[in-house]
Amino acid sequence: MSALFLKGLAFGFLLAATVGPMWVLCFRRTLAQGRLAGFVSGMGIAVADGLYGAVAAFGLTAVSGFLLQRQFWIGLAGGIFLLYLGIKTLLARPDSREAEANPAGLLTGFLSTLGLTLANPPTILAFAAIFAGLGLVSNDYSAASLVVLGVFLGSASWWVVLAAGAGRLRERIGPNLFRIVNVVSGITILGFAVWQLARVLR
């Protein structure tokens, strides 16, 4: 049982650490709004990973079938929202860094990353394949729970690391460097948005 938990923990950590649009988004938010904003945004991703992991681990075929049947519209909405975030980041002013995010801003950050991560229903299939490789049987609920918990905690651990590291950088970079961060982050997010929309529309 503990081995399954550790495998889930490692998988969740590595999954979160892989550079993607959410990685870039959380990094930039930490620089703009502080460690807490980056961490809370990361928690949105960790919760989404945990939810999709639970759907796969517990064999919730009705839920997975519903989401996969609607993956075109879900993915399209996610791609359009990524376009919006990319453009917004690209055009942000060099002095757009703010004080630590307020509760409303933190909730918005959490919900945005939760929604964007959930906007990729095929992730369920990836989780199912990984869990099969771990030798997890869907009707073994105790084992499934350990793996899902491990995935969530592993993902959450990465966002703690990222928020702490980016938070230290926030204290050291000036407006000119932050402008470069905005441009690079915006272009990167736009690139991922175009890739997702192309994949959805293909």
PDB file of C-alpha atoms in Angstrom:
ATOM      1  CA  MET A   1       0.000   0.000   0.000  1.00  0.00           C
ATOM      2  CA  SER A   2       2.747   2.473   0.942  1.00  0.00           C
ATOM      3  CA  ALA A   3       4.532   1.711  -2.328  1.00  0.00           C
ATOM      4  CA  LEU A   4       1.429   2.740  -4.288  1.00  0.00           C
ATOM      5  CA  PHE A   5       1.203   5.963  -2.302  1.00  0.00           C
ATOM      6  CA  LEU A   6       4.855   6.770  -3.000  1.00  0.00           C
ATOM      7  CA  LYS A   7       4.402   6.030  -6.706  1.00  0.00           C
ATOM      8  CA  GLY A   8       1.382   8.317  -6.800  1.00  0.00           C
ATOM      9  CA  LEU A   9       3.368  10.982  -4.930  1.00  0.00           C
ATOM     10  CA  ALA A  10       6.233  10.802  -7.420  1.00  0.00           C
ATOM     11  CA  PHE A  11       3.879  10.803 -10.395  1.00  0.00           C
ATOM     12  CA  GLY A  12       1.967  13.831  -9.100  1.00  0.00           C
ATOM     13  CA  PHE A  13       5.180  15.761  -8.452  1.00  0.00           C
ATOM     14  CA  LEU A  14       6.657  15.013 -11.866  1.00  0.00           C
ATOM     15  CA  LEU A  15       3.355  15.732 -13.604  1.00  0.00           C
ATOM     16  CA  ALA A  16       3.166  19.176 -11.990  1.00  0.00           C
ATOM     17  CA  ALA A  17       6.850  19.937 -12.600  1.00  0.00           C
ATOM     18  CA  THR A  18       6.521  19.372 -16.348  1.00  0.00           C
ATOM     19  CA  VAL A  19       6.630  22.768 -18.040  1.00  0.00           C
ATOM     20  CA  GLY A  20       3.285  23.670 -19.567  1.00  0.00           C
ATOM     21  CA  PRO A  21       0.848  26.591 -19.689  1.00  0.00           C
ATOM     22  CA  MET A  22      -0.159  26.134 -16.050  1.00  0.00           C
ATOM     23  CA  TRP A  23       3.482  26.076 -14.949  1.00  0.00           C
ATOM     24  CA  VAL A  24       4.130  29.359 -16.764  1.00  0.00           C
ATOM     25  CA  LEU A  25       0.895  30.897 -15.491  1.00  0.00           C
ATOM     26  CA  CYS A  26       1.624  30.068 -11.840  1.00  0.00           C
ATOM     27  CA  PHE A  27       5.224  31.269 -12.128  1.00  0.00           C
ATOM     28  CA  ARG A  28       4.148  34.605 -13.575  1.00  0.00           C
ATOM     29  CA  ARG A  29       1.339  35.025 -11.030  1.00  0.00           C
ATOM     30  CA  THR A  30       3.807  34.487  -8.211  1.00  0.00           C
ATOM     31  CA  LEU A  31       6.066  37.201  -9.601  1.00  0.00           C
ATOM     32  CA  ALA A  32       3.105  39.562 -10.067  1.00  0.00           C
ATOM     33  CA  GLN A  33       1.057  38.881  -6.934  1.00  0.00           C
ATOM     34  CA  GLY A  34       3.252  37.007  -4.488  1.00  0.00           C
ATOM     35  CA  ARG A  35       3.880  33.499  -3.178  1.00  0.00           C
ATOM     36  CA  LEU A  36       0.364  32.924  -1.875  1.00  0.00           C
ATOM     37  CA  ALA A  37      -1.218  33.731  -5.251  1.00  0.00           C
ATOM     38  CA  GLY A  38       1.117  31.312  -7.020  1.00  0.00           C
ATOM     39  CA  PHE A  39       0.533  28.587  -4.457  1.00  0.00           C
ATOM     40  CA  VAL A  40      -3.269  28.939  -4.515  1.00  0.00           C
ATOM     41  CA  SER A  41      -3.224  28.837  -8.323  1.00  0.00           C
ATOM     42  CA  GLY A  42      -1.137  25.683  -8.078  1.00  0.00           C
ATOM     43  CA  MET A  43      -3.668  24.175  -5.706  1.00  0.00           C
ATOM     44  CA  GLY A  44      -6.304  24.577  -8.418  1.00  0.00           C
ATOM     45  CA  ILE A  45      -4.162  22.386 -10.654  1.00  0.00           C
ATOM     46  CA  ALA A  46      -3.498  19.866  -7.872  1.00  0.00           C
ATOM     47  CA  VAL A  47      -7.227  19.556  -7.126  1.00  0.00           C
ATOM     48  CA  ALA A  48      -7.990  19.043 -10.826  1.00  0.00           C
ATOM     49  CA  ASP A  49      -5.275  16.382 -11.059  1.00  0.00           C
ATOM     50  CA  GLY A  50      -6.751  14.696  -8.007  1.00  0.00           C
ATOM     51  CA  LEU A  51     -10.266  14.765  -9.473  1.00  0.00           C
ATOM     52  CA  TYR A  52      -9.216  13.291 -12.795  1.00  0.00           C
ATOM     53  CA  GLY A  53      -7.055  10.775 -10.968  1.00  0.00           C
ATOM     54  CA  ALA A  54     -10.049   9.732  -8.863  1.00  0.00           C
ATOM     55  CA  VAL A  55     -12.232   9.297 -11.954  1.00  0.00           C
ATOM     56  CA  ALA A  56      -9.615   6.996 -13.462  1.00  0.00           C
ATOM     57  CA  ALA A  57      -8.666   5.164 -10.261  1.00  0.00           C
ATOM     58  CA  PHE A  58     -12.208   4.401  -9.149  1.00  0.00           C
ATOM     59  CA  GLY A  59     -13.381   3.443 -12.621  1.00  0.00           C
ATOM     60  CA  LEU A  60     -16.072   6.132 -12.794  1.00  0.00           C
ATOM     61  CA  THR A  61     -16.911   5.363 -16.408  1.00  0.00           C
ATOM     62  CA  ALA A  62     -20.119   7.420 -16.424  1.00  0.00           C
ATOM     63  CA  VAL A  63     -18.181  10.557 -15.470  1.00  0.00           C
ATOM     64  CA  SER A  64     -15.270   9.891 -17.815  1.00  0.00           C
ATOM     65  CA  GLY A  65     -17.633   9.039 -20.672  1.00  0.00           C
ATOM     66  CA  PHE A  66     -19.603  12.248 -20.148  1.00  0.00           C
ATOM     67  CA  LEU A  67     -16.443  14.375 -20.175  1.00  0.00           C
ATOM     68  CA  LEU A  68     -14.810  12.616 -23.114  1.00  0.00           C
ATOM     69  CA  GLN A  69     -17.965  12.931 -25.209  1.00  0.00           C
ATOM     70  CA  ARG A  70     -17.813  16.682 -24.667  1.00  0.00           C
ATOM     71  CA  GLN A  71     -14.061  17.102 -24.930  1.00  0.00           C
ATOM     72  CA  PHE A  72     -14.367  19.238 -28.097  1.00  0.00           C
ATOM     73  CA  TRP A  73     -16.358  21.995 -26.402  1.00  0.00           C
ATOM     74  CA  ILE A  74     -14.461  21.726 -23.125  1.00  0.00           C
ATOM     75  CA  GLY A  75     -11.118  21.882 -24.907  1.00  0.00           C
ATOM     76  CA  LEU A  76     -12.288  24.742 -27.128  1.00  0.00           C
ATOM     77  CA  ALA A  77     -13.332  26.792 -24.101  1.00  0.00           C
ATOM     78  CA  GLY A  78     -10.002  26.095 -22.414  1.00  0.00           C
ATOM     79  CA  GLY A  79      -8.045  27.083 -25.524  1.00  0.00           C
ATOM     80  CA  ILE A  80      -9.945  30.354 -25.890  1.00  0.00           C
ATOM     81  CA  PHE A  81      -9.379  31.183 -22.225  1.00  0.00           C
ATOM     82  CA  LEU A  82      -5.665  30.462 -22.642  1.00  0.00           C
ATOM     83  CA  LEU A  83      -5.620  32.873 -25.591  1.00  0.00           C
ATOM     84  CA  TYR A  84      -7.174  35.534 -23.363  1.00  0.00           C
ATOM     85  CA  LEU A  85      -4.648  34.927 -20.582  1.00  0.00           C
ATOM     86  CA  GLY A  86      -1.740  34.950 -23.045  1.00  0.00           C
ATOM     87  CA  ILE A  87      -2.783  38.268 -24.576  1.00  0.00           C
ATOM     88  CA  LYS A  88      -3.461  39.780 -21.153  1.00  0.00           C
ATOM     89  CA  THR A  89      -0.028  38.697 -19.916  1.00  0.00           C
ATOM     90  CA  LEU A  90       1.742  39.885 -23.068  1.00  0.00           C
ATOM     91  CA  LEU A  91       0.215  43.360 -22.799  1.00  0.00           C
ATOM     92  CA  ALA A  92       0.674  43.745 -19.033  1.00  0.00           C
ATOM     93  CA  ARG A  93       2.577  46.863 -18.005  1.00  0.00           C
ATOM     94  CA  PRO A  94       6.101  46.565 -16.570  1.00  0.00           C
ATOM     95  CA  ASP A  95       4.789  47.976 -13.277  1.00  0.00           C
ATOM     96  CA  SER A  96       1.857  45.514 -13.143  1.00  0.00           C
ATOM     97  CA  ARG A  97       3.176  43.808 -10.038  1.00  0.00           C
ATOM     98  CA  GLU A  98       0.689  44.162  -7.240  1.00  0.00           C
ATOM     99  CA  ALA A  99       0.477  43.755  -3.506  1.00  0.00           C
ATOM    100  CA  GLU A 100      -0.278  40.298  -2.185  1.00  0.00           C
ATOM    101  CA  ALA A 101      -3.530  39.096  -3.765  1.00  0.00           C
ATOM    102  CA  ASN A 102      -6.745  39.647  -1.791  1.00  0.00           C
ATOM    103  CA  PRO A 103      -9.193  36.792  -1.028  1.00  0.00           C
ATOM    104  CA  ALA A 104     -11.279  37.505  -4.145  1.00  0.00           C
ATOM    105  CA  GLY A 105      -8.168  37.446  -6.308  1.00  0.00           C
ATOM    106  CA  LEU A 106      -6.994  34.215  -4.714  1.00  0.00           C
ATOM    107  CA  LEU A 107     -10.359  32.562  -5.382  1.00  0.00           C
ATOM    108  CA  THR A 108     -10.279  33.727  -9.004  1.00  0.00           C
ATOM    109  CA  GLY A 109      -6.753  32.372  -9.383  1.00  0.00           C
ATOM    110  CA  PHE A 110      -7.727  29.019  -7.905  1.00  0.00           C
ATOM    111  CA  LEU A 111     -10.849  28.649 -10.069  1.00  0.00           C
ATOM    112  CA  SER A 112      -9.065  29.685 -13.261  1.00  0.00           C
ATOM    113  CA  THR A 113      -6.332  27.060 -12.964  1.00  0.00           C
ATOM    114  CA  LEU A 114      -8.834  24.444 -11.778  1.00  0.00           C
ATOM    115  CA  GLY A 115     -11.003  25.093 -14.839  1.00  0.00           C
ATOM    116  CA  LEU A 116      -8.108  25.209 -17.288  1.00  0.00           C
ATOM    117  CA  THR A 117      -6.670  21.930 -16.004  1.00  0.00           C
ATOM    118  CA  LEU A 118     -10.079  20.267 -16.174  1.00  0.00           C
ATOM    119  CA  ALA A 119     -10.426  21.543 -19.771  1.00  0.00           C
ATOM    120  CA  ASN A 120      -8.393  18.556 -20.950  1.00  0.00           C
ATOM    121  CA  PRO A 121     -10.618  15.463 -20.486  1.00  0.00           C
ATOM    122  CA  PRO A 122      -8.164  13.063 -22.249  1.00  0.00           C
ATOM    123  CA  THR A 123      -6.061  13.440 -19.093  1.00  0.00           C
ATOM    124  CA  ILE A 124      -8.374  10.809 -17.623  1.00  0.00           C
ATOM    125  CA  LEU A 125      -7.071   8.291 -20.167  1.00  0.00           C
ATOM    126  CA  ALA A 126      -3.478   9.153 -19.268  1.00  0.00           C
ATOM    127  CA  PHE A 127      -4.236   8.586 -15.583  1.00  0.00           C
ATOM    128  CA  ALA A 128      -5.941   5.290 -16.375  1.00  0.00           C
ATOM    129  CA  ALA A 129      -2.867   4.115 -18.292  1.00  0.00           C
ATOM    130  CA  ILE A 130      -0.529   5.148 -15.471  1.00  0.00           C
ATOM    131  CA  PHE A 131      -2.663   3.463 -12.831  1.00  0.00           C
ATOM    132  CA  ALA A 132      -2.793   0.285 -14.916  1.00  0.00           C
ATOM    133  CA  GLY A 133       0.998   0.391 -15.047  1.00  0.00           C
ATOM    134  CA  LEU A 134       1.044   0.669 -11.262  1.00  0.00           C
ATOM    135  CA  GLY A 135      -1.001  -2.516 -11.064  1.00  0.00           C
ATOM    136  CA  LEU A 136      -3.986  -0.732  -9.563  1.00  0.00           C
ATOM    137  CA  VAL A 137      -7.349  -2.490  -9.821  1.00  0.00           C
ATOM    138  CA  SER A 138     -10.298  -0.093  -9.906  1.00  0.00           C
ATOM    139  CA  ASN A 139     -12.353  -2.071  -7.361  1.00  0.00           C
ATOM    140  CA  ASP A 140      -9.569  -1.919  -4.770  1.00  0.00           C
ATOM    141  CA  TYR A 141     -10.815   1.316  -3.227  1.00  0.00           C
ATOM    142  CA  SER A 142      -8.237   1.566  -0.465  1.00  0.00           C
ATOM    143  CA  ALA A 143      -5.368   1.261  -2.948  1.00  0.00           C
ATOM    144  CA  ALA A 144      -7.067   3.687  -5.330  1.00  0.00           C
ATOM    145  CA  SER A 145      -7.495   6.216  -2.522  1.00  0.00           C
ATOM    146  CA  LEU A 146      -3.811   6.014  -1.620  1.00  0.00           C
ATOM    147  CA  VAL A 147      -2.721   6.602  -5.207  1.00  0.00           C
ATOM    148  CA  VAL A 148      -5.088   9.548  -5.680  1.00  0.00           C
ATOM    149  CA  LEU A 149      -3.932  11.060  -2.384  1.00  0.00           C
ATOM    150  CA  GLY A 150      -0.328  10.586  -3.477  1.00  0.00           C
ATOM    151  CA  VAL A 151      -0.986  12.294  -6.825  1.00  0.00           C
ATOM    152  CA  PHE A 152      -2.637  15.262  -5.117  1.00  0.00           C
ATOM    153  CA  LEU A 153       0.076  15.688  -2.475  1.00  0.00           C
ATOM    154  CA  GLY A 154       2.839  15.242  -5.046  1.00  0.00           C
ATOM    155  CA  SER A 155       1.334  17.912  -7.267  1.00  0.00           C
ATOM    156  CA  ALA A 156       0.763  20.232  -4.293  1.00  0.00           C
ATOM    157  CA  SER A 157       4.381  19.755  -3.199  1.00  0.00           C
ATOM    158  CA  TRP A 158       5.654  20.992  -6.539  1.00  0.00           C
ATOM    159  CA  TRP A 159       3.561  24.168  -6.324  1.00  0.00           C
ATOM    160  CA  VAL A 160       5.011  24.877  -2.887  1.00  0.00           C
ATOM    161  CA  VAL A 161       8.492  24.634  -4.417  1.00  0.00           C
ATOM    162  CA  LEU A 162       7.600  26.812  -7.409  1.00  0.00           C
ATOM    163  CA  ALA A 163       5.830  29.489  -5.348  1.00  0.00           C
ATOM    164  CA  ALA A 164       8.708  29.685  -2.880  1.00  0.00           C
ATOM    165  CA  GLY A 165      11.349  29.939  -5.616  1.00  0.00           C
ATOM    166  CA  ALA A 166       9.463  32.447  -7.748  1.00  0.00           C
ATOM    167  CA  GLY A 167       8.609  34.434  -4.620  1.00  0.00           C
ATOM    168  CA  ARG A 168      12.316  34.940  -3.950  1.00  0.00           C
ATOM    169  CA  LEU A 169      12.812  36.161  -7.518  1.00  0.00           C
ATOM    170  CA  ARG A 170       9.925  38.595  -7.097  1.00  0.00           C
ATOM    171  CA  GLU A 171      11.931  40.510  -4.530  1.00  0.00           C
ATOM    172  CA  ARG A 172      14.904  40.941  -6.863  1.00  0.00           C
ATOM    173  CA  ILE A 173      13.668  41.789 -10.367  1.00  0.00           C
ATOM    174  CA  GLY A 174      12.975  45.306 -11.573  1.00  0.00           C
ATOM    175  CA  PRO A 175      10.352  46.628 -14.015  1.00  0.00           C
ATOM    176  CA  ASN A 176      12.467  46.031 -17.128  1.00  0.00           C
ATOM    177  CA  LEU A 177      13.125  42.401 -16.299  1.00  0.00           C
ATOM    178  CA  PHE A 178       9.508  41.918 -15.277  1.00  0.00           C
ATOM    179  CA  ARG A 179       8.447  43.257 -18.683  1.00  0.00           C
ATOM    180  CA  ILE A 180      10.596  40.552 -20.289  1.00  0.00           C
ATOM    181  CA  VAL A 181       8.917  37.973 -18.039  1.00  0.00           C
ATOM    182  CA  ASN A 182       5.505  39.215 -19.201  1.00  0.00           C
ATOM    183  CA  VAL A 183       6.465  38.999 -22.878  1.00  0.00           C
ATOM    184  CA  VAL A 184       8.037  35.540 -22.621  1.00  0.00           C
ATOM    185  CA  SER A 185       5.166  34.223 -20.464  1.00  0.00           C
ATOM    186  CA  GLY A 186       2.528  35.721 -22.758  1.00  0.00           C
ATOM    187  CA  ILE A 187       4.084  34.285 -25.908  1.00  0.00           C
ATOM    188  CA  THR A 188       4.504  30.892 -24.242  1.00  0.00           C
ATOM    189  CA  ILE A 189       0.891  30.778 -23.060  1.00  0.00           C
ATOM    190  CA  LEU A 190      -0.302  31.897 -26.513  1.00  0.00           C
ATOM    191  CA  GLY A 191       1.752  29.103 -28.045  1.00  0.00           C
ATOM    192  CA  PHE A 192       0.115  26.512 -25.817  1.00  0.00           C
ATOM    193  CA  ALA A 193      -3.305  28.047 -26.599  1.00  0.00           C
ATOM    194  CA  VAL A 194      -2.746  27.767 -30.350  1.00  0.00           C
ATOM    195  CA  TRP A 195      -1.515  24.198 -29.932  1.00  0.00           C
ATOM    196  CA  GLN A 196      -4.591  23.227 -27.908  1.00  0.00           C
ATOM    197  CA  LEU A 197      -7.011  24.884 -30.331  1.00  0.00           C
ATOM    198  CA  ALA A 198      -5.297  23.253 -33.293  1.00  0.00           C
ATOM    199  CA  ARG A 199      -5.539  19.860 -31.597  1.00  0.00           C
ATOM    200  CA  VAL A 200      -9.214  20.392 -30.762  1.00  0.00           C
ATOM    201  CA  LEU A 201     -10.172  21.658 -34.225  1.00  0.00           C
ATOM    202  CA  ARG A 202      -8.154  19.065 -36.132  1.00  0.00           C
TER     203      ARG A 202
END
